[in-house]
Backbone as JSON Lines, residues from 0, in Angstrom:
{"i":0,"aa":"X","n":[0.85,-1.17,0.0],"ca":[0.0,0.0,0.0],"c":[0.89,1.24,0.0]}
{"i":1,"aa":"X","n":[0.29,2.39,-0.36],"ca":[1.05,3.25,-0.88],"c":[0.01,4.82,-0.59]}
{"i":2,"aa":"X","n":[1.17,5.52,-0.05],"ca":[0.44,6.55,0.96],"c":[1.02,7.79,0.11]}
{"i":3,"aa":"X","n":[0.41,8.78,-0.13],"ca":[1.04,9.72,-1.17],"c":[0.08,11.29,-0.53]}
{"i":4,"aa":"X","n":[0.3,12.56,-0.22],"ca":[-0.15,13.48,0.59],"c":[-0.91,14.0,-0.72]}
{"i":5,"aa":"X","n":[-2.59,14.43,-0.58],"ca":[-2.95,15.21,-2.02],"c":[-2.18,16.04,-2.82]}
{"i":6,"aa":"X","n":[-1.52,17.33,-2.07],"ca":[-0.56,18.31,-2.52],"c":[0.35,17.04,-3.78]}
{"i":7,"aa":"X","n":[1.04,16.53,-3.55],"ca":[2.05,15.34,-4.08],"c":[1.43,15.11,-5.21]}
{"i":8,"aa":"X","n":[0.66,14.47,-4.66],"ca":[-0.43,13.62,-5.81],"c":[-0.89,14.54,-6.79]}
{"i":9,"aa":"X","n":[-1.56,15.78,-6.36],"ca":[-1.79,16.95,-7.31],"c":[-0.9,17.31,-8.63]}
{"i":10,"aa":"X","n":[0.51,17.66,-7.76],"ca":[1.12,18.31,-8.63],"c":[1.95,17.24,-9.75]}
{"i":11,"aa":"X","n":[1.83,15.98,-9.27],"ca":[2.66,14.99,-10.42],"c":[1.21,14.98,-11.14]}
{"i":12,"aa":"X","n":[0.15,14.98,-11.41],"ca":[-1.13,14.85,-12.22],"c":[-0.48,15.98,-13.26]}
{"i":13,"aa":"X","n":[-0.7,17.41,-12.3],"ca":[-0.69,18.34,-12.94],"c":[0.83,19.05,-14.2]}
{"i":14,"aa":"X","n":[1.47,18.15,-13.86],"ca":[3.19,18.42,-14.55],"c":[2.41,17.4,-15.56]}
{"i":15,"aa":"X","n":[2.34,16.53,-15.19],"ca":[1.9,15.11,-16.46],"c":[1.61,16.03,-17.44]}
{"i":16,"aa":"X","n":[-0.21,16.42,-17.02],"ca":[-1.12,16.78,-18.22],"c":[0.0,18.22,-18.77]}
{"i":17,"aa":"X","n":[0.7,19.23,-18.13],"ca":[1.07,20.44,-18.44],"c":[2.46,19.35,-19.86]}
{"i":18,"aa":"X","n":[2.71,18.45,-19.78],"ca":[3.93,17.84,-20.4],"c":[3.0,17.52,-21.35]}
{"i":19,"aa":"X","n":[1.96,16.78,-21.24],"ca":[1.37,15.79,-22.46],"c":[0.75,16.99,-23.34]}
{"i":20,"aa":"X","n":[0.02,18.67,-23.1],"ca":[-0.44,19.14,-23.72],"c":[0.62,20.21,-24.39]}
{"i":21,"aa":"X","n":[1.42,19.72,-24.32],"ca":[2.76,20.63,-24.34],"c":[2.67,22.35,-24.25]}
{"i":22,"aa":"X","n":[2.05,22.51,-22.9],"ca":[1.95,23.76,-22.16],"c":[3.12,24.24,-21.48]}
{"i":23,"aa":"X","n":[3.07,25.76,-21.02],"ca":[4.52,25.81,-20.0],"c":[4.27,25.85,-19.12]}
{"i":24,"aa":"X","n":[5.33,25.39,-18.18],"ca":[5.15,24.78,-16.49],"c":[4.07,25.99,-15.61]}
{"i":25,"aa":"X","n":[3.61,26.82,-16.23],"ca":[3.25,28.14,-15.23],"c":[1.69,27.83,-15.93]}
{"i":26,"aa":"X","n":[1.58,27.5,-17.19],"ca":[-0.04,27.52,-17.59],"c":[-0.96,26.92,-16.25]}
{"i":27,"aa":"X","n":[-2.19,27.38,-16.31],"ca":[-3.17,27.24,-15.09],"c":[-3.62,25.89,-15.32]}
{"i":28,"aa":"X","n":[-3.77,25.13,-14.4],"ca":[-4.05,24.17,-14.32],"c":[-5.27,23.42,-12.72]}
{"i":29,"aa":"X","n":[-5.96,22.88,-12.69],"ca":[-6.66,23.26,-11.65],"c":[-6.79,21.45,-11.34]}
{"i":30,"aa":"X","n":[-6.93,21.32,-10.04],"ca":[-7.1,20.02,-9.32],"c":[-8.3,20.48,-8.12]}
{"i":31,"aa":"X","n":[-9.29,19.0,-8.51],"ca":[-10.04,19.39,-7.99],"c":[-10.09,17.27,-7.07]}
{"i":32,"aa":"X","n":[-10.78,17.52,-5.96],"ca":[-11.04,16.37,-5.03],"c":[-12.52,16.35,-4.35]}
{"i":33,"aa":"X","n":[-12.73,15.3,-4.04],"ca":[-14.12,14.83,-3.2],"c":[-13.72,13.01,-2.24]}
{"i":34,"aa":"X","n":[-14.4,13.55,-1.61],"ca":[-14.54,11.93,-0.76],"c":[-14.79,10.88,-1.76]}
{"i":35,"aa":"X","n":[-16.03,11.03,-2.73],"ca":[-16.47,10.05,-3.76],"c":[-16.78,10.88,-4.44]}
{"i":36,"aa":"X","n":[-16.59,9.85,-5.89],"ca":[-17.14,10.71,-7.16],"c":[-17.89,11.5,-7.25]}
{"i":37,"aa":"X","n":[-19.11,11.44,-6.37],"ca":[-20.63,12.44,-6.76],"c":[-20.17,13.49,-5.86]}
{"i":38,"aa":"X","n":[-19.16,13.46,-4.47],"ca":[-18.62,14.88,-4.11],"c":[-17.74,15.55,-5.03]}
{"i":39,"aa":"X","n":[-16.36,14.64,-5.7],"ca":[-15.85,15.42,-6.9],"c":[-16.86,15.93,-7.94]}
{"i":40,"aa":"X","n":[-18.11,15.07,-8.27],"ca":[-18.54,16.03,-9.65],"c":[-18.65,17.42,-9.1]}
{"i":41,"aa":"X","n":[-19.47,16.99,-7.85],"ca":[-20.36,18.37,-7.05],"c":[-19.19,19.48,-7.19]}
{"i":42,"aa":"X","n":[-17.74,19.3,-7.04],"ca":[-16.79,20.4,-6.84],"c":[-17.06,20.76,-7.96]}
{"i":43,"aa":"X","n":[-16.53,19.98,-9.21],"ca":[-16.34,20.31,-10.44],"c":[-17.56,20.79,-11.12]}
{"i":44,"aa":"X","n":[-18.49,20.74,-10.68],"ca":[-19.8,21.15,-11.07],"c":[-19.98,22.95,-10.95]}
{"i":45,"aa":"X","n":[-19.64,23.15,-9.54],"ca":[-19.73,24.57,-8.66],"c":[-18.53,25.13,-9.66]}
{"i":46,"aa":"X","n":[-17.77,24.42,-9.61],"ca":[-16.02,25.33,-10.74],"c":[-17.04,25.85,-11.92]}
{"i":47,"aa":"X","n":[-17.76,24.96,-12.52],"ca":[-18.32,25.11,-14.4],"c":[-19.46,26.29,-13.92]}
{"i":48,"aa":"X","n":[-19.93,26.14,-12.43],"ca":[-21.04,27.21,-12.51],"c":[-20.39,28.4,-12.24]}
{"i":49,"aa":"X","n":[-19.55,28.68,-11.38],"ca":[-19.25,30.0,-10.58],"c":[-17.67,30.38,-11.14]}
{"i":50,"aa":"X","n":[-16.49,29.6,-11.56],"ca":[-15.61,30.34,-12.36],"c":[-14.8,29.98,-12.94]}
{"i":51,"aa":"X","n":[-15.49,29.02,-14.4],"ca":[-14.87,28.53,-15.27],"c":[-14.5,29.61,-16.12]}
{"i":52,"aa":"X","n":[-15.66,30.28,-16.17],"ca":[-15.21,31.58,-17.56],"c":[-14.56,32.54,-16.65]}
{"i":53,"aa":"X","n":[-14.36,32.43,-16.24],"ca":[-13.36,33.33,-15.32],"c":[-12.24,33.0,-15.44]}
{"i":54,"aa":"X","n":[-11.82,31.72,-15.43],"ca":[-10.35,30.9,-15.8],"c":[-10.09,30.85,-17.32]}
{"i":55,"aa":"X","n":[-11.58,31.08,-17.93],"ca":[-11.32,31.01,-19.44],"c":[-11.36,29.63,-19.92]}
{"i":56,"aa":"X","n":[-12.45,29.01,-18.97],"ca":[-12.49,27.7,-19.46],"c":[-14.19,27.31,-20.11]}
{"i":57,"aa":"X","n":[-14.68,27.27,-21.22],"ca":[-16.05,27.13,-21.18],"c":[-16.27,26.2,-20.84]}
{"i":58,"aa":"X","n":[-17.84,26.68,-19.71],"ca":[-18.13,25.83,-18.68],"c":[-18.94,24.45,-19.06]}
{"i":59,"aa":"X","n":[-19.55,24.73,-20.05],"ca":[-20.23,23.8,-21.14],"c":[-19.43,22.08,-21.64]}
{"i":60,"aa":"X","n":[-18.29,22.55,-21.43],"ca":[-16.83,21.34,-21.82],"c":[-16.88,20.61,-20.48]}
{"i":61,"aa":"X","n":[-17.45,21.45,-18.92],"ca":[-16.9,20.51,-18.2],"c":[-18.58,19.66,-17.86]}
{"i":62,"aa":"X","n":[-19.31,20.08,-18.07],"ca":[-20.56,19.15,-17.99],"c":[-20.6,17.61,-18.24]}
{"i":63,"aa":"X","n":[-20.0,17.6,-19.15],"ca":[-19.98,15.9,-19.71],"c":[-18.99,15.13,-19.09]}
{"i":64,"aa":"X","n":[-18.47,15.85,-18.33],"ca":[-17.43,15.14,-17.5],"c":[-17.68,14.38,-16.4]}
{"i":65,"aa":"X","n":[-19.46,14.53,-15.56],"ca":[-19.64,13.73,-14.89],"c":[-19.76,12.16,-14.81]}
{"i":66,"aa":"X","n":[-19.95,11.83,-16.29],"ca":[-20.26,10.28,-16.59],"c":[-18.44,9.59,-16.49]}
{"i":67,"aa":"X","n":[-17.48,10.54,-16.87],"ca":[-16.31,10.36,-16.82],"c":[-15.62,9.71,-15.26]}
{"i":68,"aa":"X","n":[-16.32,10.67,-14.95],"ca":[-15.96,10.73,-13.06],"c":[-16.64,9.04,-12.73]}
{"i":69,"aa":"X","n":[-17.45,9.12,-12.6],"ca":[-18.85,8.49,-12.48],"c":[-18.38,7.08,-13.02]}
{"i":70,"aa":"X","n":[-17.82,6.79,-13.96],"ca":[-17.44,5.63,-14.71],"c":[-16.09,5.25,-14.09]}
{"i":71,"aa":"X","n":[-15.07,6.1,-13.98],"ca":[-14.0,5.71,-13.48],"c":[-13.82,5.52,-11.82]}
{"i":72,"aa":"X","n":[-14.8,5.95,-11.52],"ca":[-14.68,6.26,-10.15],"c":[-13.7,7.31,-8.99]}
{"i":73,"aa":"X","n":[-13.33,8.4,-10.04],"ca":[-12.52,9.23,-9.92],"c":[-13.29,9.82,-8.22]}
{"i":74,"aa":"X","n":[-11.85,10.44,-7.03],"ca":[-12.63,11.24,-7.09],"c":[-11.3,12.27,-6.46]}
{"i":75,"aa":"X","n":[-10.06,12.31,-7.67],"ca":[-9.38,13.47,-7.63],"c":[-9.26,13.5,-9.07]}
{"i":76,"aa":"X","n":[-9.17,14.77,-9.82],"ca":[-9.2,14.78,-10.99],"c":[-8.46,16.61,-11.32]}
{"i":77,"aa":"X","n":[-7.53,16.27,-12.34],"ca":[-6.9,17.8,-12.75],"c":[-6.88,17.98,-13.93]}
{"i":78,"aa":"X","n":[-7.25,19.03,-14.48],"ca":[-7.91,19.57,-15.73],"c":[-6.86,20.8,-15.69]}
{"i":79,"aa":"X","n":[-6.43,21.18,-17.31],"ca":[-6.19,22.11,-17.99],"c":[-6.41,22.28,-19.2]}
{"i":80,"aa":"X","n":[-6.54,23.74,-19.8],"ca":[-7.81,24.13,-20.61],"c":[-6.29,25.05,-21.46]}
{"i":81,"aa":"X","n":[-5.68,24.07,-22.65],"ca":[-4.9,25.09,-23.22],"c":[-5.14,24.75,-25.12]}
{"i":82,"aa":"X","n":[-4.88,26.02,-25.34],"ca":[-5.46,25.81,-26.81],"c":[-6.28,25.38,-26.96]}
{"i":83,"aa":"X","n":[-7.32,25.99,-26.34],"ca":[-8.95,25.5,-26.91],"c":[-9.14,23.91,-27.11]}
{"i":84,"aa":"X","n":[-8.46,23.49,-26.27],"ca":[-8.76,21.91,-25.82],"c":[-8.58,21.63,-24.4]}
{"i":85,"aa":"X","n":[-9.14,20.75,-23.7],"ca":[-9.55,20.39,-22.47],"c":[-8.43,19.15,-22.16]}
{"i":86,"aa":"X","n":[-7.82,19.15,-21.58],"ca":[-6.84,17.96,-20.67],"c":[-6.97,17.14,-19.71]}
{"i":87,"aa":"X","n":[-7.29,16.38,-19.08],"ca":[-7.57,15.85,-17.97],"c":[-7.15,14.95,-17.14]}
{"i":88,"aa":"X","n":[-6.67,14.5,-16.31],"ca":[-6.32,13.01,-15.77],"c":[-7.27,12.66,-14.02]}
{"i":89,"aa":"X","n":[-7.21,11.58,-14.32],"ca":[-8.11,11.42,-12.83],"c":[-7.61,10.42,-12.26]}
{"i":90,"aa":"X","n":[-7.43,10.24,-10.75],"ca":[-7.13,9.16,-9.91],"c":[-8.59,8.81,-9.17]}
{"i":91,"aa":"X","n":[-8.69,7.4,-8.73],"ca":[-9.41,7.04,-7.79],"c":[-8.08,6.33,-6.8]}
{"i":92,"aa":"X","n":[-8.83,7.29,-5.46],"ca":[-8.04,7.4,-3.99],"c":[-8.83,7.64,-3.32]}
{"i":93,"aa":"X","n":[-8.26,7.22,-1.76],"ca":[-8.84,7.46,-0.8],"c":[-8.92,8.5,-0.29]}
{"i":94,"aa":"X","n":[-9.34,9.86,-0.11],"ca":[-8.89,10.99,0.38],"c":[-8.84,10.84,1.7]}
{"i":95,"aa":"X","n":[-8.12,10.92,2.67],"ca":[-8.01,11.12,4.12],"c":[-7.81,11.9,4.53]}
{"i":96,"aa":"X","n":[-8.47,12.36,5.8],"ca":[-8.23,13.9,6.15],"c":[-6.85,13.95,7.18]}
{"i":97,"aa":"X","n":[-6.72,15.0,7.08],"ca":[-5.5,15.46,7.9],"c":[-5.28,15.27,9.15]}
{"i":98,"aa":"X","n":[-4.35,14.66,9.85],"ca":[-4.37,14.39,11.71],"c":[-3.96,15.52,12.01]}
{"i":99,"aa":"X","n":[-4.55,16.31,13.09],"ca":[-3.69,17.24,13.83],"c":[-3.1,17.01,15.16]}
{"i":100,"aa":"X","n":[-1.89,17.55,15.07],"ca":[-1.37,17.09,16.58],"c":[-1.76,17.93,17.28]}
């Protein structure tokens, strides 16, 4: 078993997709998480309502993404929106919350 902190996990998603869309390391890129899939859509849902076009992402592209989630059982997933094409990668993980000492 294999224990990896979200931050971690985030940013190797997010270098991936910034490498595979051949973007530069600074392009925006956004990671989003939920306990289970239907809490990740719910994030990713609120992003497409309240500030996708704000990021410059039309919000319309991320709609169809719930069957995606939903099918894979995602429920961390990071999206970037370069050259008018959509990027994506998703993990299914356990999210665990944080211990405080």
């Amino acid at each position: 078993m294999s224990y990896e902190t979200l931050d971690t996990l985030g940013r190797r998603m997010v270098q991936k997709l910034r490498e595979a869309a051949g973007a530069s390391q600074n392009a925006p890129a956004y990671l989003f998480w939920g306990q289970t899939p239907e809490e990740l859509w719910k994030v990713l849902r609120d992003f497409a309502q309240n500030e996708a076009l704000r990021a410059g992402i039309p919000p319309e592209i991320l709609f169809p993404l719930r069957s995606v989630i939903t099918r894979n059982g995602y429920t961390v997933m990071a999206i970037l929106f370069h050259r008018g094409k959509l990027h994506l990668t998703g993990a299914r993980v356990q999210v665990m919350p944080t211990a405080k000492a």
